[in-house]
């Protein structure tokens, strides 16, 4: 029987904030976009349900959550009706890739009204159980392969510490201003210069607008925001971004990095991004990315301003931070090690890709 998402679940909202959970010592769990947050003395849902990230990083991601639990306000409750098993609803929502419904160039979000009409075939409980069991087995294989990837990441981190020590606290190497390691940088245009009313449908004469979701999800191909070549030539040309430049998120979800490839689509940055090119005579990509996440970003987040919507400080402030700068020869040793580990990572990725393709094909078969 062909049905819609709204036929098998009801939406629900939460007014819980993360601050309502932190430091509490209750017995009922509360979940956020990253998973378990803490426990409080009450619960919102008495039966198992599906939760979807509806705001910020990870939008569209689904979680199957237990009875007697709650979620915070950045999440959406999807409460199964009597015609569907909670686990089956979970796989259905995963299969529909709700992130495709995102809107908002600064903080991406999705709405139930936009995806409630997605259609799929609803089977009997017996067939639902068979499908659930098959998908669970494949997911366990995927989890094992992802664990291998995590172990390779840990190997790289261990090598970093072996070569450079704890760059947050020791003074083994000269301290330099971060600005010395940057060839050039530029914050995106004023929001009023990049309003939605200026966006046009993609055609052979349009210019892509890179937005936060590109860096958040580390995918330069996402997004369908474009401006006309005329507007680019008139006002936006100086905000063009080029291969080997980084784009960095500046609003809400702070400091996510993406280095653009040589195959990137010609485009400009939105108002919520910073573009930056390193001075490769002083610093390598591999060392920069580790130092950014270990040292610079935690400092910058602590100084983020505006209590309602946090913003990354200005490039002047970012450039004034000091980092330890080992000799380029040592940085290159680390870069070479990362490249070797990446070869092993590539093999695991190939296996993971095949397993994921099998999983995706079954998801399409059952829920397409």
mmCIF file of C-alpha atoms in Angstrom:
data_model
loop_
_atom_site.group_PDB
_atom_site.id
_atom_site.type_symbol
_atom_site.label_atom_id
_atom_site.label_comp_id
_atom_site.label_asym_id
_atom_site.label_seq_id
_atom_site.Cartn_x
_atom_site.Cartn_y
_atom_site.Cartn_z
ATOM 1 C CA UNK A 1 0.000 0.000 0.000
ATOM 2 C CA UNK A 2 1.387 3.369 -1.029
ATOM 3 C CA UNK A 3 1.287 5.922 1.801
ATOM 4 C CA UNK A 4 2.905 9.198 2.890
ATOM 5 C CA UNK A 5 5.120 9.948 5.877
ATOM 6 C CA UNK A 6 2.283 11.881 7.513
ATOM 7 C CA UNK A 7 0.169 8.694 7.334
ATOM 8 C CA UNK A 8 2.538 6.770 9.620
ATOM 9 C CA UNK A 9 3.724 9.342 12.162
ATOM 10 C CA UNK A 10 2.840 12.551 13.954
ATOM 11 C CA UNK A 11 5.220 15.420 14.576
ATOM 12 C CA UNK A 12 6.014 16.805 17.986
ATOM 13 C CA UNK A 13 8.145 19.684 19.238
ATOM 14 C CA UNK A 14 10.267 20.320 22.308
ATOM 15 C CA UNK A 15 10.944 23.484 24.285
ATOM 16 C CA UNK A 16 13.838 21.937 26.212
ATOM 17 C CA UNK A 17 17.168 23.741 25.926
ATOM 18 C CA UNK A 18 20.599 22.231 26.447
ATOM 19 C CA UNK A 19 20.975 24.445 29.519
ATOM 20 C CA UNK A 20 17.907 22.712 31.009
ATOM 21 C CA UNK A 21 19.800 19.425 30.953
ATOM 22 C CA UNK A 22 23.437 20.176 31.758
ATOM 23 C CA UNK A 23 24.243 19.536 35.409
ATOM 24 C CA UNK A 24 20.970 17.765 36.175
ATOM 25 C CA UNK A 25 20.965 14.335 37.836
ATOM 26 C CA UNK A 26 17.625 12.824 36.878
ATOM 27 C CA UNK A 27 16.887 9.334 35.591
ATOM 28 C CA UNK A 28 15.235 10.106 32.234
ATOM 29 C CA UNK A 29 17.602 10.693 29.269
ATOM 30 C CA UNK A 30 17.552 13.731 26.995
ATOM 31 C CA UNK A 31 19.064 13.706 23.509
ATOM 32 C CA UNK A 32 20.401 16.360 21.160
ATOM 33 C CA UNK A 33 21.914 16.407 17.673
ATOM 34 C CA UNK A 34 25.113 14.768 18.939
ATOM 35 C CA UNK A 35 23.290 12.112 20.974
ATOM 36 C CA UNK A 36 22.827 11.729 24.733
ATOM 37 C CA UNK A 37 23.035 15.045 26.630
ATOM 38 C CA UNK A 38 22.101 14.150 30.187
ATOM 39 C CA UNK A 39 19.159 13.126 32.375
ATOM 40 C CA UNK A 40 16.339 15.045 34.031
ATOM 41 C CA UNK A 41 13.454 14.235 36.403
ATOM 42 C CA UNK A 42 10.732 13.987 33.749
ATOM 43 C CA UNK A 43 10.191 12.708 30.225
ATOM 44 C CA UNK A 44 8.193 13.782 27.201
ATOM 45 C CA UNK A 45 7.648 10.482 25.364
ATOM 46 C CA UNK A 46 6.534 7.230 26.998
ATOM 47 C CA UNK A 47 7.034 5.058 23.881
ATOM 48 C CA UNK A 48 9.967 4.604 21.442
ATOM 49 C CA UNK A 49 10.071 7.247 18.707
ATOM 50 C CA UNK A 50 12.219 8.744 15.982
ATOM 51 C CA UNK A 51 13.899 12.130 16.366
ATOM 52 C CA UNK A 52 15.211 14.260 13.499
ATOM 53 C CA UNK A 53 17.756 17.069 13.681
ATOM 54 C CA UNK A 54 15.859 20.071 12.345
ATOM 55 C CA UNK A 55 18.272 22.962 12.969
ATOM 56 C CA UNK A 56 22.008 23.506 12.492
ATOM 57 C CA UNK A 57 24.715 20.947 11.896
ATOM 58 C CA UNK A 58 23.513 17.474 10.971
ATOM 59 C CA UNK A 59 20.047 18.503 9.791
ATOM 60 C CA UNK A 60 17.951 15.595 8.620
ATOM 61 C CA UNK A 61 19.850 13.018 10.669
ATOM 62 C CA UNK A 62 17.476 10.520 12.300
ATOM 63 C CA UNK A 63 17.776 8.768 15.652
ATOM 64 C CA UNK A 64 15.744 5.883 17.067
ATOM 65 C CA UNK A 65 15.225 6.791 20.716
ATOM 66 C CA UNK A 66 13.861 4.830 23.693
ATOM 67 C CA UNK A 67 10.689 5.219 25.711
ATOM 68 C CA UNK A 68 10.655 7.551 28.719
ATOM 69 C CA UNK A 69 13.013 10.081 27.134
ATOM 70 C CA UNK A 70 13.055 13.566 25.585
ATOM 71 C CA UNK A 71 14.869 15.714 23.024
ATOM 72 C CA UNK A 72 15.908 19.360 22.974
ATOM 73 C CA UNK A 73 14.383 22.050 20.763
ATOM 74 C CA UNK A 74 16.751 21.675 17.823
ATOM 75 C CA UNK A 75 15.212 18.231 17.263
ATOM 76 C CA UNK A 76 11.816 17.143 15.905
ATOM 77 C CA UNK A 77 9.751 14.298 17.387
ATOM 78 C CA UNK A 78 8.323 11.830 14.849
ATOM 79 C CA UNK A 79 5.860 9.657 16.755
ATOM 80 C CA UNK A 80 4.915 6.365 15.053
ATOM 81 C CA UNK A 81 1.251 5.579 14.523
ATOM 82 C CA UNK A 82 -0.225 2.108 15.030
ATOM 83 C CA UNK A 83 0.544 1.004 11.451
ATOM 84 C CA UNK A 84 4.343 1.161 11.640
ATOM 85 C CA UNK A 85 7.117 -0.185 13.885
ATOM 86 C CA UNK A 86 9.415 2.478 15.388
ATOM 87 C CA UNK A 87 12.523 0.858 13.884
ATOM 88 C CA UNK A 88 10.882 0.736 10.471
ATOM 89 C CA UNK A 89 9.992 4.437 10.749
ATOM 90 C CA UNK A 90 13.633 5.107 11.622
ATOM 91 C CA UNK A 91 14.890 3.413 8.443
ATOM 92 C CA UNK A 92 12.202 5.132 6.391
ATOM 93 C CA UNK A 93 13.319 8.577 7.575
ATOM 94 C CA UNK A 94 16.972 7.711 6.947
ATOM 95 C CA UNK A 95 16.101 6.558 3.427
ATOM 96 C CA UNK A 96 14.358 9.807 2.542
ATOM 97 C CA UNK A 97 17.469 11.991 3.140
ATOM 98 C CA UNK A 98 15.538 14.853 4.663
ATOM 99 C CA UNK A 99 18.596 17.123 4.509
ATOM 100 C CA UNK A 100 17.610 17.816 0.887
ATOM 101 C CA UNK A 101 14.763 19.954 2.241
ATOM 102 C CA UNK A 102 17.063 22.352 4.083
ATOM 103 C CA UNK A 103 16.611 26.099 3.807
ATOM 104 C CA UNK A 104 18.560 28.966 5.305
ATOM 105 C CA UNK A 105 22.049 30.063 4.272
ATOM 106 C CA UNK A 106 23.182 30.932 7.825
ATOM 107 C CA UNK A 107 21.665 28.204 10.000
ATOM 108 C CA UNK A 108 20.140 25.410 7.888
ATOM 109 C CA UNK A 109 16.787 23.987 9.000
ATOM 110 C CA UNK A 110 14.032 21.662 7.761
ATOM 111 C CA UNK A 111 10.283 21.550 8.375
ATOM 112 C CA UNK A 112 7.813 18.640 8.660
ATOM 113 C CA UNK A 113 5.468 20.386 6.216
ATOM 114 C CA UNK A 114 8.128 20.081 3.505
ATOM 115 C CA UNK A 115 8.718 16.333 3.791
ATOM 116 C CA UNK A 116 5.435 14.956 5.173
ATOM 117 C CA UNK A 117 4.201 14.074 1.669
ATOM 118 C CA UNK A 118 7.121 11.779 0.814
ATOM 119 C CA UNK A 119 5.629 8.469 -0.375
ATOM 120 C CA UNK A 120 6.653 4.846 0.233
ATOM 121 C CA UNK A 121 5.199 1.322 0.304
ATOM 122 C CA UNK A 122 3.880 0.284 3.720
ATOM 123 C CA UNK A 123 4.182 -3.474 4.396
ATOM 124 C CA UNK A 124 2.723 -5.771 7.042
ATOM 125 C CA UNK A 125 4.405 -5.968 10.460
ATOM 126 C CA UNK A 126 5.881 -9.349 9.514
ATOM 127 C CA UNK A 127 7.609 -7.954 6.421
ATOM 128 C CA UNK A 128 8.647 -4.834 8.332
ATOM 129 C CA UNK A 129 10.453 -7.094 10.834
ATOM 130 C CA UNK A 130 12.221 -8.997 8.052
ATOM 131 C CA UNK A 131 13.429 -5.761 6.477
ATOM 132 C CA UNK A 132 14.555 -4.354 9.833
ATOM 133 C CA UNK A 133 16.652 -7.473 10.592
ATOM 134 C CA UNK A 134 18.345 -7.418 7.175
ATOM 135 C CA UNK A 135 19.219 -3.725 7.438
ATOM 136 C CA UNK A 136 20.550 -4.186 10.994
ATOM 137 C CA UNK A 137 23.054 -6.808 9.828
ATOM 138 C CA UNK A 138 24.414 -4.527 7.104
ATOM 139 C CA UNK A 139 24.587 -1.592 9.525
ATOM 140 C CA UNK A 140 26.740 -3.662 11.894
ATOM 141 C CA UNK A 141 29.217 -4.280 9.074
ATOM 142 C CA UNK A 142 29.237 -0.561 8.279
ATOM 143 C CA UNK A 143 29.846 0.272 11.948
ATOM 144 C CA UNK A 144 32.845 -2.088 12.025
ATOM 145 C CA UNK A 145 34.340 -0.461 8.921
ATOM 146 C CA UNK A 146 33.778 2.999 10.373
ATOM 147 C CA UNK A 147 35.528 1.861 13.544
ATOM 148 C CA UNK A 148 38.543 0.965 11.402
ATOM 149 C CA UNK A 149 38.468 4.512 10.041
ATOM 150 C CA UNK A 150 38.340 5.898 13.585
ATOM 151 C CA UNK A 151 41.368 3.808 14.577
ATOM 152 C CA UNK A 152 43.315 5.236 11.632
ATOM 153 C CA UNK A 153 42.375 8.723 12.839
ATOM 154 C CA UNK A 154 43.675 7.839 16.290
ATOM 155 C CA UNK A 155 46.932 6.667 14.713
ATOM 156 C CA UNK A 156 47.363 10.045 13.023
ATOM 157 C CA UNK A 157 46.624 11.874 16.283
ATOM 158 C CA UNK A 158 49.213 9.766 18.100
ATOM 159 C CA UNK A 159 51.820 10.602 15.448
ATOM 160 C CA UNK A 160 50.995 14.290 15.777
ATOM 161 C CA UNK A 161 51.642 14.192 19.527
ATOM 162 C CA UNK A 162 54.803 12.139 18.999
ATOM 163 C CA UNK A 163 56.224 14.740 16.605
ATOM 164 C CA UNK A 164 54.977 17.976 18.155
ATOM 165 C CA UNK A 165 53.948 17.209 21.736
ATOM 166 C CA UNK A 166 50.967 19.031 23.220
ATOM 167 C CA UNK A 167 50.906 22.193 21.114
ATOM 168 C CA UNK A 168 48.335 23.687 23.481
ATOM 169 C CA UNK A 169 50.706 23.926 26.421
ATOM 170 C CA UNK A 170 54.345 23.224 25.595
ATOM 171 C CA UNK A 171 56.828 25.675 24.088
ATOM 172 C CA UNK A 172 58.972 23.398 21.998
ATOM 173 C CA UNK A 173 58.756 25.662 18.957
ATOM 174 C CA UNK A 174 58.579 29.397 18.201
ATOM 175 C CA UNK A 175 55.251 31.092 18.824
ATOM 176 C CA UNK A 176 54.058 33.134 15.851
ATOM 177 C CA UNK A 177 50.968 35.141 15.054
ATOM 178 C CA UNK A 178 48.527 33.065 13.044
ATOM 179 C CA UNK A 179 48.278 35.960 10.582
ATOM 180 C CA UNK A 180 51.878 35.196 9.533
ATOM 181 C CA UNK A 181 50.705 31.777 8.322
ATOM 182 C CA UNK A 182 47.942 33.241 6.138
ATOM 183 C CA UNK A 183 48.578 34.474 2.622
ATOM 184 C CA UNK A 184 45.192 36.156 2.367
ATOM 185 C CA UNK A 185 41.717 36.001 3.891
ATOM 186 C CA UNK A 186 38.325 37.645 3.475
ATOM 187 C CA UNK A 187 35.008 37.528 5.313
ATOM 188 C CA UNK A 188 31.860 37.152 3.229
ATOM 189 C CA UNK A 189 29.745 40.108 2.069
ATOM 190 C CA UNK A 190 27.197 41.950 4.188
ATOM 191 C CA UNK A 191 23.966 39.991 4.513
ATOM 192 C CA UNK A 192 22.087 42.780 2.742
ATOM 193 C CA UNK A 193 24.319 42.229 -0.305
ATOM 194 C CA UNK A 194 23.446 38.536 -0.484
ATOM 195 C CA UNK A 195 19.697 38.429 0.112
ATOM 196 C CA UNK A 196 17.622 35.497 -1.104
ATOM 197 C CA UNK A 197 15.845 37.830 -3.520
ATOM 198 C CA UNK A 198 19.133 38.064 -5.438
ATOM 199 C CA UNK A 199 19.366 34.309 -6.022
ATOM 200 C CA UNK A 200 18.510 33.007 -9.478
ATOM 201 C CA UNK A 201 18.013 29.523 -10.985
ATOM 202 C CA UNK A 202 21.220 27.828 -12.089
ATOM 203 C CA UNK A 203 22.187 28.215 -15.741
ATOM 204 C CA UNK A 204 25.353 28.492 -17.802
ATOM 205 C CA UNK A 205 25.833 32.144 -16.791
ATOM 206 C CA UNK A 206 25.312 31.874 -13.033
ATOM 207 C CA UNK A 207 27.829 31.849 -10.175
ATOM 208 C CA UNK A 208 27.497 29.460 -7.226
ATOM 209 C CA UNK A 209 27.152 30.819 -3.683
ATOM 210 C CA UNK A 210 28.985 28.620 -1.161
ATOM 211 C CA UNK A 211 27.203 28.444 2.185
ATOM 212 C CA UNK A 212 27.818 27.005 5.629
ATOM 213 C CA UNK A 213 26.439 23.568 4.840
ATOM 214 C CA UNK A 214 29.313 23.034 2.369
ATOM 215 C CA UNK A 215 31.849 23.271 5.205
ATOM 216 C CA UNK A 216 29.638 21.618 7.833
ATOM 217 C CA UNK A 217 29.107 18.524 5.699
ATOM 218 C CA UNK A 218 32.521 18.795 3.969
ATOM 219 C CA UNK A 219 30.941 18.688 0.536
ATOM 220 C CA UNK A 220 31.572 21.481 -1.951
ATOM 221 C CA UNK A 221 28.826 20.188 -4.268
ATOM 222 C CA UNK A 222 25.900 20.829 -1.931
ATOM 223 C CA UNK A 223 23.620 23.820 -2.331
ATOM 224 C CA UNK A 224 21.574 25.404 -5.074
ATOM 225 C CA UNK A 225 22.097 29.108 -4.402
ATOM 226 C CA UNK A 226 23.278 31.096 -7.432
ATOM 227 C CA UNK A 227 23.668 34.727 -8.453
ATOM 228 C CA UNK A 228 23.725 36.202 -11.920
ATOM 229 C CA UNK A 229 27.025 36.901 -13.648
ATOM 230 C CA UNK A 230 25.974 40.550 -13.869
ATOM 231 C CA UNK A 231 25.615 40.828 -10.100
ATOM 232 C CA UNK A 232 28.888 38.957 -9.635
ATOM 233 C CA UNK A 233 30.695 41.368 -11.990
ATOM 234 C CA UNK A 234 29.108 44.392 -10.322
ATOM 235 C CA UNK A 235 29.445 43.604 -6.607
ATOM 236 C CA UNK A 236 30.540 40.077 -5.725
ATOM 237 C CA UNK A 237 33.717 39.455 -7.742
ATOM 238 C CA UNK A 238 36.019 40.179 -4.796
ATOM 239 C CA UNK A 239 34.332 37.413 -2.787
ATOM 240 C CA UNK A 240 35.200 34.737 -5.330
ATOM 241 C CA UNK A 241 36.769 31.635 -3.804
ATOM 242 C CA UNK A 242 39.422 29.549 -5.532
ATOM 243 C CA UNK A 243 40.845 26.004 -5.446
ATOM 244 C CA UNK A 244 43.085 25.285 -2.432
ATOM 245 C CA UNK A 245 41.397 27.993 -0.373
ATOM 246 C CA UNK A 246 39.594 27.091 2.830
ATOM 247 C CA UNK A 247 36.049 28.121 3.588
ATOM 248 C CA UNK A 248 35.275 28.392 7.317
ATOM 249 C CA UNK A 249 31.870 28.689 8.995
ATOM 250 C CA UNK A 250 31.366 31.884 10.987
ATOM 251 C CA UNK A 251 27.792 31.806 12.336
ATOM 252 C CA UNK A 252 26.059 29.341 14.639
ATOM 253 C CA UNK A 253 28.143 26.244 13.921
ATOM 254 C CA UNK A 254 31.612 27.742 14.202
ATOM 255 C CA UNK A 255 34.930 26.913 12.648
ATOM 256 C CA UNK A 256 34.067 24.014 10.334
ATOM 257 C CA UNK A 257 36.687 23.781 7.575
ATOM 258 C CA UNK A 258 36.584 22.719 3.955
ATOM 259 C CA UNK A 259 39.499 23.005 1.541
ATOM 260 C CA UNK A 260 38.111 23.485 -1.950
ATOM 261 C CA UNK A 261 39.330 21.159 -4.673
ATOM 262 C CA UNK A 262 40.656 21.911 -8.130
ATOM 263 C CA UNK A 263 37.312 20.695 -9.502
ATOM 264 C CA UNK A 264 35.229 23.172 -7.492
ATOM 265 C CA UNK A 265 32.459 25.070 -9.211
ATOM 266 C CA UNK A 266 33.195 28.760 -9.786
ATOM 267 C CA UNK A 267 31.606 30.624 -6.912
ATOM 268 C CA UNK A 268 31.613 33.212 -4.143
ATOM 269 C CA UNK A 269 31.259 32.923 -0.380
ATOM 270 C CA UNK A 270 28.104 33.839 1.489
ATOM 271 C CA UNK A 271 28.014 36.302 4.387
ATOM 272 C CA UNK A 272 28.386 33.449 6.888
ATOM 273 C CA UNK A 273 31.752 32.222 5.592
ATOM 274 C CA UNK A 274 35.384 33.228 5.812
ATOM 275 C CA UNK A 275 37.754 32.318 3.003
ATOM 276 C CA UNK A 276 41.425 31.806 3.753
ATOM 277 C CA UNK A 277 44.566 30.710 1.945
ATOM 278 C CA UNK A 278 47.585 29.479 3.868
ATOM 279 C CA UNK A 279 51.148 30.640 3.455
ATOM 280 C CA UNK A 280 52.566 27.282 2.415
ATOM 281 C CA UNK A 281 56.138 28.466 2.874
ATOM 282 C CA UNK A 282 55.428 28.336 6.633
ATOM 283 C CA UNK A 283 52.631 25.872 7.282
ATOM 284 C CA UNK A 284 51.126 22.721 5.757
ATOM 285 C CA UNK A 285 47.444 21.863 5.451
ATOM 286 C CA UNK A 286 47.784 18.887 7.760
ATOM 287 C CA UNK A 287 49.459 20.834 10.573
ATOM 288 C CA UNK A 288 47.067 23.778 10.185
ATOM 289 C CA UNK A 289 43.945 21.630 10.433
ATOM 290 C CA UNK A 290 45.135 19.950 13.629
ATOM 291 C CA UNK A 291 46.241 23.205 15.242
ATOM 292 C CA UNK A 292 43.004 24.890 14.205
ATOM 293 C CA UNK A 293 40.869 22.256 15.915
ATOM 294 C CA UNK A 294 43.130 21.759 18.948
ATOM 295 C CA UNK A 295 44.173 25.319 19.732
ATOM 296 C CA UNK A 296 42.650 28.116 17.701
ATOM 297 C CA UNK A 297 39.011 27.128 17.462
ATOM 298 C CA UNK A 298 38.482 26.476 21.213
ATOM 299 C CA UNK A 299 39.877 29.957 21.944
ATOM 300 C CA UNK A 300 37.721 31.584 19.297
ATOM 301 C CA UNK A 301 34.546 29.847 20.411
ATOM 302 C CA UNK A 302 35.129 31.054 23.968
ATOM 303 C CA UNK A 303 35.290 34.600 22.620
ATOM 304 C CA UNK A 304 32.298 34.224 20.273
ATOM 305 C CA UNK A 305 29.978 37.151 20.643
ATOM 306 C CA UNK A 306 26.188 37.644 20.594
ATOM 307 C CA UNK A 307 24.290 35.410 23.032
ATOM 308 C CA UNK A 308 21.467 34.682 20.554
ATOM 309 C CA UNK A 309 23.623 33.639 17.602
ATOM 310 C CA UNK A 310 27.326 33.085 18.117
ATOM 311 C CA UNK A 311 29.716 34.449 15.521
ATOM 312 C CA UNK A 312 33.359 33.712 14.849
ATOM 313 C CA UNK A 313 35.511 36.720 15.790
ATOM 314 C CA UNK A 314 36.943 38.907 13.034
ATOM 315 C CA UNK A 315 39.987 37.831 11.040
ATOM 316 C CA UNK A 316 41.931 40.547 12.843
ATOM 317 C CA UNK A 317 41.230 38.765 16.127
ATOM 318 C CA UNK A 318 41.875 35.330 14.625
ATOM 319 C CA UNK A 319 45.171 36.518 13.151
ATOM 320 C CA UNK A 320 46.282 37.905 16.506
ATOM 321 C CA UNK A 321 46.279 34.444 18.102
ATOM 322 C CA UNK A 322 49.636 32.771 18.534
ATOM 323 C CA UNK A 323 50.410 29.210 17.512
ATOM 324 C CA UNK A 324 53.512 27.082 17.795
ATOM 325 C CA UNK A 325 55.209 26.730 14.440
ATOM 326 C CA UNK A 326 57.532 23.727 14.059
ATOM 327 C CA UNK A 327 60.068 23.637 11.217
ATOM 328 C CA UNK A 328 58.494 22.999 7.840
ATOM 329 C CA UNK A 329 60.619 19.862 7.499
ATOM 330 C CA UNK A 330 58.931 18.375 10.590
ATOM 331 C CA UNK A 331 55.501 19.451 9.373
ATOM 332 C CA UNK A 332 56.244 17.708 6.076
ATOM 333 C CA UNK A 333 57.141 14.526 7.958
ATOM 334 C CA UNK A 334 53.695 14.645 9.523
ATOM 335 C CA UNK A 335 52.100 15.382 6.142
ATOM 336 C CA UNK A 336 53.887 12.375 4.615
ATOM 337 C CA UNK A 337 52.691 10.158 7.452
ATOM 338 C CA UNK A 338 49.122 11.369 6.946
ATOM 339 C CA UNK A 339 49.385 10.573 3.224
ATOM 340 C CA UNK A 340 50.551 7.023 3.996
ATOM 341 C CA UNK A 341 47.716 6.481 6.465
ATOM 342 C CA UNK A 342 45.362 7.903 3.861
ATOM 343 C CA UNK A 343 46.331 5.012 1.567
ATOM 344 C CA UNK A 344 45.091 2.541 4.172
ATOM 345 C CA UNK A 345 42.093 4.726 4.779
ATOM 346 C CA UNK A 346 41.333 4.619 1.065
ATOM 347 C CA UNK A 347 41.185 0.812 1.090
ATOM 348 C CA UNK A 348 38.824 0.820 4.057
ATOM 349 C CA UNK A 349 36.775 3.520 2.359
ATOM 350 C CA UNK A 350 36.425 1.337 -0.745
ATOM 351 C CA UNK A 351 35.039 -1.542 1.327
ATOM 352 C CA UNK A 352 32.841 0.843 3.247
ATOM 353 C CA UNK A 353 31.565 2.353 0.008
ATOM 354 C CA UNK A 354 30.545 -1.067 -1.343
ATOM 355 C CA UNK A 355 28.746 -1.966 1.865
ATOM 356 C CA UNK A 356 27.080 1.431 1.967
ATOM 357 C CA UNK A 357 25.971 1.051 -1.647
ATOM 358 C CA UNK A 358 24.355 -2.277 -0.770
ATOM 359 C CA UNK A 359 22.615 -0.660 2.185
ATOM 360 C CA UNK A 360 21.468 2.303 0.069
ATOM 361 C CA UNK A 361 20.159 0.060 -2.708
ATOM 362 C CA UNK A 362 18.076 -1.907 -0.207
ATOM 363 C CA UNK A 363 16.812 1.324 1.344
ATOM 364 C CA UNK A 364 15.757 2.500 -2.112
ATOM 365 C CA UNK A 365 14.138 -0.867 -2.831
ATOM 366 C CA UNK A 366 12.090 -0.816 0.367
ATOM 367 C CA UNK A 367 11.374 2.878 0.785
ATOM 368 C CA UNK A 368 11.712 4.420 -2.684
#
